[in-house]
Every structure is written in structure tokens, then in C-alpha cells.
PDB file of C-alpha atoms in Angstrom:
ATOM      1  CA  MET A   1     -32.156  51.828 162.072  1.00 58.00           C
ATOM      2  CA  LYS A   2     -29.587  54.466 161.301  1.00 65.00           C
ATOM      3  CA  PHE A   3     -27.159  51.743 160.302  1.00 64.00           C
ATOM      4  CA  ILE A   4     -29.517  50.381 157.579  1.00 64.00           C
ATOM      5  CA  VAL A   5     -30.036  53.838 156.117  1.00 61.00           C
ATOM      6  CA  VAL A   6     -26.283  54.483 156.042  1.00 62.00           C
ATOM      7  CA  ALA A   7     -25.601  51.003 154.525  1.00 60.00           C
ATOM      8  CA  ARG A   8     -28.079  51.640 151.715  1.00 62.00           C
ATOM      9  CA  THR A   9     -26.422  54.937 150.790  1.00 64.00           C
ATOM     10  CA  ILE A  10     -22.934  53.371 150.791  1.00 68.00           C
ATOM     11  CA  ARG A  11     -23.954  50.427 148.617  1.00 63.00           C
ATOM     12  CA  PRO A  12     -22.401  50.821 145.131  1.00 62.00           C
ATOM     13  CA  ARG A  13     -24.659  51.521 142.165  1.00 64.00           C
ATOM     14  CA  PRO A  14     -25.038  48.740 139.555  1.00 59.00           C
ATOM     15  CA  THR A  15     -22.740  49.033 136.546  1.00 60.00           C
ATOM     16  CA  LEU A  16     -23.894  49.090 132.924  1.00 55.00           C
ATOM     17  CA  PRO A  17     -23.269  45.360 132.170  1.00 55.00           C
ATOM     18  CA  GLU A  18     -25.344  44.454 135.217  1.00 58.00           C
ATOM     19  CA  ILE A  19     -28.217  46.650 134.022  1.00 54.00           C
ATOM     20  CA  ILE A  20     -28.366  45.466 130.400  1.00 55.00           C
ATOM     21  CA  GLY A  21     -27.491  41.875 131.124  1.00 55.00           C
ATOM     22  CA  PRO A  22     -25.105  39.494 129.377  1.00 54.00           C
ATOM     23  CA  LEU A  23     -27.192  38.967 126.189  1.00 52.00           C
ATOM     24  CA  GLN A  24     -26.779  42.568 125.117  1.00 54.00           C
ATOM     25  CA  SER A  25     -23.015  42.259 125.143  1.00 55.00           C
ATOM     26  CA  ARG A  26     -21.396  41.915 121.679  1.00 57.00           C
ATOM     27  CA  SER A  27     -19.395  38.900 122.749  1.00 58.00           C
ATOM     28  CA  PHE A  28     -22.633  36.891 122.885  1.00 59.00           C
ATOM     29  CA  GLN A  29     -23.838  37.955 119.430  1.00 63.00           C
ATOM     30  CA  PRO A  30     -22.820  35.120 117.072  1.00 66.00           C
ATOM     31  CA  HIS A  31     -22.572  37.204 113.852  1.00 71.00           C
ATOM     32  CA  TYR A  32     -20.498  40.029 115.323  1.00 70.00           C
ATOM     33  CA  VAL A  33     -17.059  40.377 113.799  1.00 72.00           C
ATOM     34  CA  PRO A  34     -14.892  42.966 115.518  1.00 73.00           C
ATOM     35  CA  ARG A  35     -13.454  45.595 113.193  1.00 76.00           C
ATOM     36  CA  ASP A  36      -9.739  45.832 112.798  1.00 81.00           C
ATOM     37  CA  PRO A  37      -8.794  49.273 114.178  1.00 81.00           C
ATOM     38  CA  THR A  38      -5.822  49.557 111.817  1.00 87.00           C
ATOM     39  CA  ALA A  39      -7.851  48.791 108.661  1.00 84.00           C
ATOM     40  CA  LYS A  40      -8.351  51.581 106.121  1.00 85.00           C
ATOM     41  CA  PRO A  41     -11.887  52.444 104.967  1.00 83.00           C
ATOM     42  CA  LYS A  42     -13.091  50.716 101.814  1.00 82.00           C
ATOM     43  CA  LYS A  43     -13.105  52.747  98.622  1.00 83.00           C
ATOM     44  CA  TYR A  44     -15.965  51.956  96.286  1.00 80.00           C
ATOM     45  CA  LYS A  45     -15.864  52.535  92.553  1.00 80.00           C
ATOM     46  CA  TYR A  46     -18.819  54.610  91.463  1.00 76.00           C
ATOM     47  CA  PRO A  47     -19.921  54.673  87.800  1.00 71.00           C
ATOM     48  CA  SER A  48     -19.316  57.868  85.855  1.00 76.00           C
ATOM     49  CA  PHE A  49     -23.094  58.240  85.321  1.00 75.00           C
ATOM     50  CA  TYR A  50     -26.116  56.655  86.945  1.00 73.00           C
ATOM     51  CA  ASN A  51     -28.134  54.258  84.816  1.00 75.00           C
ATOM     52  CA  PRO A  52     -31.321  53.203  86.655  1.00 76.00           C
ATOM     53  CA  TYR A  53     -31.894  50.263  84.308  1.00 78.00           C
ATOM     54  CA  GLY A  54     -28.471  48.723  84.874  1.00 75.00           C
ATOM     55  CA  PRO A  55     -26.041  47.651  82.176  1.00 76.00           C
ATOM     56  CA  ARG A  56     -27.570  46.954  78.782  1.00 79.00           C
ATOM     57  CA  PRO A  57     -26.709  43.849  76.821  1.00 83.00           C
ATOM     58  CA  PRO A  58     -24.881  44.383  73.529  1.00 86.00           C
ATOM     59  CA  PRO A  59     -27.100  44.574  70.419  1.00 88.00           C
ATOM     60  CA  SER A  60     -27.786  41.354  68.555  1.00 91.00           C
ATOM     61  CA  ASP A  61     -26.184  40.545  65.210  1.00 94.00           C
ATOM     62  CA  LYS A  62     -29.455  41.350  63.384  1.00 94.00           C
ATOM     63  CA  ILE A  63     -29.496  44.872  64.816  1.00 92.00           C
ATOM     64  CA  VAL A  64     -25.840  45.479  63.959  1.00 93.00           C
ATOM     65  CA  LEU A  65     -26.429  44.256  60.386  1.00 94.00           C
ATOM     66  CA  LEU A  66     -29.549  46.454  60.060  1.00 93.00           C
ATOM     67  CA  ALA A  67     -27.638  49.511  61.319  1.00 92.00           C
ATOM     68  CA  GLU A  68     -24.876  48.909  58.774  1.00 93.00           C
ATOM     69  CA  GLN A  69     -27.441  48.621  55.973  1.00 93.00           C
ATOM     70  CA  ILE A  70     -29.105  51.876  57.023  1.00 91.00           C
ATOM     71  CA  ALA A  71     -25.736  53.618  57.113  1.00 91.00           C
ATOM     72  CA  THR A  72     -25.032  52.612  53.504  1.00 93.00           C
ATOM     73  CA  LEU A  73     -28.359  53.995  52.204  1.00 92.00           C
ATOM     74  CA  PRO A  74     -28.400  57.323  50.367  1.00 92.00           C
ATOM     75  CA  THR A  75     -29.627  60.378  52.288  1.00 90.00           C
ATOM     76  CA  GLN A  76     -33.058  60.551  50.620  1.00 91.00           C
ATOM     77  CA  ASP A  77     -33.805  56.931  51.510  1.00 91.00           C
ATOM     78  CA  ARG A  78     -32.677  57.473  55.109  1.00 90.00           C
ATOM     79  CA  LEU A  79     -35.089  60.416  55.432  1.00 89.00           C
ATOM     80  CA  GLN A  80     -37.989  58.123  54.511  1.00 91.00           C
ATOM     81  CA  ILE A  81     -37.240  55.564  57.255  1.00 90.00           C
ATOM     82  CA  GLY A  82     -38.799  57.608  60.102  1.00 86.00           C
ATOM     83  CA  PRO A  83     -42.164  58.339  58.428  1.00 87.00           C
ATOM     84  CA  THR A  84     -42.405  54.753  57.148  1.00 90.00           C
ATOM     85  CA  LEU A  85     -41.828  53.266  60.611  1.00 88.00           C
ATOM     86  CA  ARG A  86     -44.284  55.764  62.128  1.00 86.00           C
ATOM     87  CA  ASP A  87     -46.983  54.685  59.662  1.00 87.00           C
ATOM     88  CA  ARG A  88     -46.146  50.991  60.102  1.00 88.00           C
ATOM     89  CA  PHE A  89     -46.425  51.104  63.904  1.00 86.00           C
ATOM     90  CA  SER A  90     -49.263  53.679  63.956  1.00 85.00           C
ATOM     91  CA  LEU A  91     -47.265  56.163  66.047  1.00 81.00           C
ATOM     92  CA  PRO A  92     -48.650  59.698  66.455  1.00 81.00           C
ATOM     93  CA  LYS A  93     -47.131  62.464  64.349  1.00 78.00           C
ATOM     94  CA  MET A  94     -44.756  64.780  66.145  1.00 74.00           C
ATOM     95  CA  GLN A  95     -46.364  68.165  66.541  1.00 75.00           C
ATOM     96  CA  LEU A  96     -44.512  71.405  66.032  1.00 74.00           C
ATOM     97  CA  ILE A  97     -44.002  73.519  69.120  1.00 73.00           C
ATOM     98  CA  PRO A  98     -45.422  77.014  68.581  1.00 72.00           C
ATOM     99  CA  VAL A  99     -42.707  79.637  68.902  1.00 68.00           C
ATOM    100  CA  GLU A 100     -44.999  82.642  68.624  1.00 70.00           C
ATOM    101  CA  GLY A 101     -43.683  85.441  70.780  1.00 66.00           C
ATOM    102  CA  MET A 102     -40.260  83.835  71.261  1.00 65.00           C
ATOM    103  CA  LYS A 103     -37.247  85.698  69.988  1.00 67.00           C
ATOM    104  CA  LEU A 104     -35.156  83.206  68.040  1.00 63.00           C
ATOM    105  CA  ASP A 105     -32.007  83.679  66.022  1.00 61.00           C
ATOM    106  CA  PRO A 106     -31.693  82.085  62.538  1.00 59.00           C
ATOM    107  CA  GLN A 107     -30.281  78.841  64.017  1.00 58.00           C
ATOM    108  CA  GLY A 108     -33.362  78.364  66.196  1.00 54.00           C
ATOM    109  CA  GLY A 109     -31.845  79.231  69.578  1.00 56.00           C
ATOM    110  CA  PRO A 110     -32.750  82.206  71.725  1.00 56.00           C
ATOM    111  CA  SER A 111     -31.501  85.413  70.189  1.00 54.00           C
ATOM    112  CA  THR A 112     -28.808  87.425  71.913  1.00 54.00           C
ATOM    113  CA  GLY A 113     -27.537  90.131  69.601  1.00 51.00           C
ATOM    114  CA  SER A 114     -30.676  90.817  67.611  1.00 50.00           C
ATOM    115  CA  ALA A 115     -32.571  92.575  70.424  1.00 51.00           C
ATOM    116  CA  ALA A 116     -31.933  96.021  68.925  1.00 49.00           C
ATOM    117  CA  LYS A 117     -33.230  94.879  65.530  1.00 52.00           C
ATOM    118  CA  ASP A 118     -36.397  93.503  67.097  1.00 52.00           C
ATOM    119  CA  GLU A 119     -37.125  96.788  68.883  1.00 53.00           C
ATOM    120  CA  GLU A 120     -36.948  98.634  65.575  1.00 51.00           C
ATOM    121  CA  LYS A 121     -39.625  96.438  64.068  1.00 53.00           C
ATOM    122  CA  ALA A 122     -43.151  97.412  64.997  1.00 53.00           C
ATOM    123  CA  VAL A 123     -44.812  94.382  66.557  1.00 61.00           C
ATOM    124  CA  GLU A 124     -48.559  94.286  66.041  1.00 71.00           C
ATOM    125  CA  LYS A 125     -50.437  93.216  69.131  1.00 77.00           C
ATOM    126  CA  THR A 126     -52.996  90.444  68.698  1.00 79.00           C
ATOM    127  CA  ALA A 127     -54.227  89.968  72.286  1.00 83.00           C
ATOM    128  CA  PHE A 128     -55.668  92.830  74.312  1.00 86.00           C
ATOM    129  CA  ASP A 129     -56.843  93.359  77.886  1.00 88.00           C
ATOM    130  CA  VAL A 130     -59.942  95.342  78.831  1.00 88.00           C
ATOM    131  CA  LYS A 131     -59.621  97.464  81.961  1.00 89.00           C
ATOM    132  CA  LEU A 132     -62.583  98.969  83.768  1.00 88.00           C
ATOM    133  CA  GLU A 133     -61.379 102.454  84.757  1.00 89.00           C
ATOM    134  CA  LYS A 134     -64.345 104.080  86.521  1.00 86.00           C
ATOM    135  CA  PHE A 135     -68.122 104.323  86.689  1.00 86.00           C
ATOM    136  CA  ASP A 136     -70.832 106.242  88.470  1.00 85.00           C
ATOM    137  CA  ALA A 137     -72.205 104.762  91.669  1.00 84.00           C
ATOM    138  CA  SER A 138     -75.728 104.931  90.224  1.00 88.00           C
ATOM    139  CA  VAL A 139     -74.898 102.453  87.427  1.00 89.00           C
ATOM    140  CA  LYS A 140     -73.009  99.946  89.573  1.00 89.00           C
ATOM    141  CA  ILE A 141     -75.672  97.226  89.211  1.00 89.00           C
ATOM    142  CA  LYS A 142     -75.741  97.610  85.412  1.00 89.00           C
ATOM    143  CA  ILE A 143     -71.924  97.370  85.278  1.00 89.00           C
ATOM    144  CA  ILE A 144     -72.018  94.187  87.403  1.00 89.00           C
ATOM    145  CA  LYS A 145     -74.594  92.671  85.009  1.00 89.00           C
ATOM    146  CA  GLU A 146     -72.437  93.513  81.980  1.00 88.00           C
ATOM    147  CA  VAL A 147     -69.298  92.107  83.630  1.00 87.00           C
ATOM    148  CA  ARG A 148     -71.183  88.902  84.431  1.00 89.00           C
ATOM    149  CA  ALA A 149     -72.350  88.666  80.811  1.00 87.00           C
ATOM    150  CA  PHE A 150     -68.894  88.500  79.243  1.00 84.00           C
ATOM    151  CA  THR A 151     -66.847  86.911  82.059  1.00 84.00           C
ATOM    152  CA  ASN A 152     -69.144  84.044  83.141  1.00 83.00           C
ATOM    153  CA  LEU A 153     -68.610  84.987  86.809  1.00 84.00           C
ATOM    154  CA  GLY A 154     -71.145  84.572  89.574  1.00 86.00           C
ATOM    155  CA  LEU A 155     -72.894  87.556  91.131  1.00 89.00           C
ATOM    156  CA  LYS A 156     -70.573  87.776  94.168  1.00 89.00           C
ATOM    157  CA  GLU A 157     -67.380  87.395  92.090  1.00 88.00           C
ATOM    158  CA  ALA A 158     -68.534  90.020  89.572  1.00 87.00           C
ATOM    159  CA  LYS A 159     -69.474  92.417  92.398  1.00 89.00           C
ATOM    160  CA  ASP A 160     -66.072  91.963  94.074  1.00 88.00           C
ATOM    161  CA  LEU A 161     -64.343  92.515  90.729  1.00 87.00           C
ATOM    162  CA  VAL A 162     -66.256  95.710  89.959  1.00 88.00           C
ATOM    163  CA  GLU A 163     -65.585  97.123  93.439  1.00 88.00           C
ATOM    164  CA  LYS A 164     -61.816  96.902  92.846  1.00 86.00           C
ATOM    165  CA  VAL A 165     -61.876  99.575  90.128  1.00 85.00           C
ATOM    166  CA  PRO A 166     -59.563 100.117  88.234  1.00 85.00           C
ATOM    167  CA  VAL A 167     -59.326  96.412  87.365  1.00 88.00           C
ATOM    168  CA  LEU A 168     -58.827  94.139  84.351  1.00 87.00           C
ATOM    169  CA  VAL A 169     -62.165  92.570  83.530  1.00 87.00           C
ATOM    170  CA  LYS A 170     -61.158  90.561  80.470  1.00 86.00           C
ATOM    171  CA  GLN A 171     -57.704  89.439  79.334  1.00 86.00           C
ATOM    172  CA  ARG A 172     -56.200  88.223  76.049  1.00 84.00           C
ATOM    173  CA  VAL A 173     -59.104  88.980  73.727  1.00 87.00           C
ATOM    174  CA  THR A 174     -59.088  90.058  70.095  1.00 88.00           C
ATOM    175  CA  LYS A 175     -59.297  93.712  69.172  1.00 88.00           C
ATOM    176  CA  GLU A 176     -62.881  93.373  67.900  1.00 89.00           C
ATOM    177  CA  GLU A 177     -64.047  91.604  71.060  1.00 89.00           C
ATOM    178  CA  ALA A 178     -62.283  94.193  73.262  1.00 88.00           C
ATOM    179  CA  ASN A 179     -63.968  97.049  71.359  1.00 90.00           C
ATOM    180  CA  GLY A 180     -67.348  95.333  71.778  1.00 90.00           C
ATOM    181  CA  ILE A 181     -66.849  95.012  75.536  1.00 89.00           C
ATOM    182  CA  ILE A 182     -65.783  98.654  75.823  1.00 89.00           C
ATOM    183  CA  GLU A 183     -68.881  99.802  73.883  1.00 90.00           C
ATOM    184  CA  LYS A 184     -71.192  97.757  76.138  1.00 89.00           C
ATOM    185  CA  ILE A 185     -69.619  99.236  79.274  1.00 89.00           C
ATOM    186  CA  LYS A 186     -69.886 102.779  77.843  1.00 89.00           C
ATOM    187  CA  ALA A 187     -73.522 102.152  76.935  1.00 90.00           C
ATOM    188  CA  VAL A 188     -74.446 101.461  80.584  1.00 90.00           C
ATOM    189  CA  GLY A 189     -72.429 104.425  81.901  1.00 87.00           C
ATOM    190  CA  GLY A 190     -68.950 103.101  82.702  1.00 88.00           C
ATOM    191  CA  PHE A 191     -65.531 103.909  81.304  1.00 86.00           C
ATOM    192  CA  ALA A 192     -63.227 101.103  80.077  1.00 88.00           C
ATOM    193  CA  ALA A 193     -59.940 101.146  78.194  1.00 88.00           C
ATOM    194  CA  MET A 194     -58.031  98.671  76.060  1.00 85.00           C
ATOM    195  CA  GLU A 195     -54.461  97.779  77.025  1.00 81.00           C
TER     196      GLU A 195
END
């Protein structure tokens, strides 16, 4: 009995090829080509920029002829090509981007050296914020009702807003609307200010 136990412990462990079997060996894979160890890695030529649509075919002769004709037109006629094509194909008009509030230099870019000149000019504010400063505890319900009237908030949201005094109750309103809100809050016993 002792001999069998000792013989089992002496028996060599199976090697890796015996465990994985002959089919896992690369020599039995028909498409395997061994790499040359002395070969240098391949260098691929990458394009200077990525074009997701691939190479474009050259323009047709009609397009080249049309481009040459457009180039020979006088400047006033060339300026009429864009609007005419837009009307012909029913394309939407390009809308101007509002630049209100942006500091631009005369060329249209962001200004760099004219900051001191802009500070000298008095800029008139067109949008105002109304801030609820304080109120008496006895008029809290009336203040909540007023806040709900001009903010379209629910009862819980208006109550939470009023309890965070001082807080902005209305933002970006005209001067007349801000004065109206302040008067309504003063009428019920609160104090509001315009910023």
C-alpha cells in the first residue's frame, strides 16, 4: 500500500502539450505562417489628414468650365450668384448671429486692446434681476402667493424659494417689469431690490 502511494507521488506531471493536445499546436494550424525573426516591422504610410469619405473623384469637365466662367464674371455679377441659387433651390436664408454683449474689434474678432475704451463708455443695462431681501414672518404666506404669481412655480417650490431669503426671485426682466414686481412685494410687506 505504501508503495502505491509513493509511486503516485513520484509519477511526473503531464507537460503542456499533453494537456492541450496536438490540435492546439501551431504546427497543425494550416494557415499559420511563422514570422521571420530577423524581419523589420512594416511601416505604413498614413495620409496627412483623415478624410472619412475617401478620395474624391476629380470634377467633371462641365464643372471646370462653369468655374472658369464664374471666375471671368465681374464682381457685381458674382455677388448675385449666391442669392439666385438660394432662391432657385429654395434654401433657407442665412440668419445673422446676434453679437449683443460681445466685445468685438472693428474687424469682427474679439477685442483685445479696446478693453479700456469700453470701460469708459457707460453701458446701459437692459436686463435686471429682482432679489427678495427680507420680509416679516407674519406676511410669509402673502409673499409666497406673490412669488407664485410672477414665477409660475408650484406652492412647494415657491415656499422653498422664499425660505432661502435673500434670493433671486426673477431674472433677466425689463426695468418696468422689475419695478412692478418690487412694488407688489412691497405692497404685501416684503423688501425686494433690483440688481
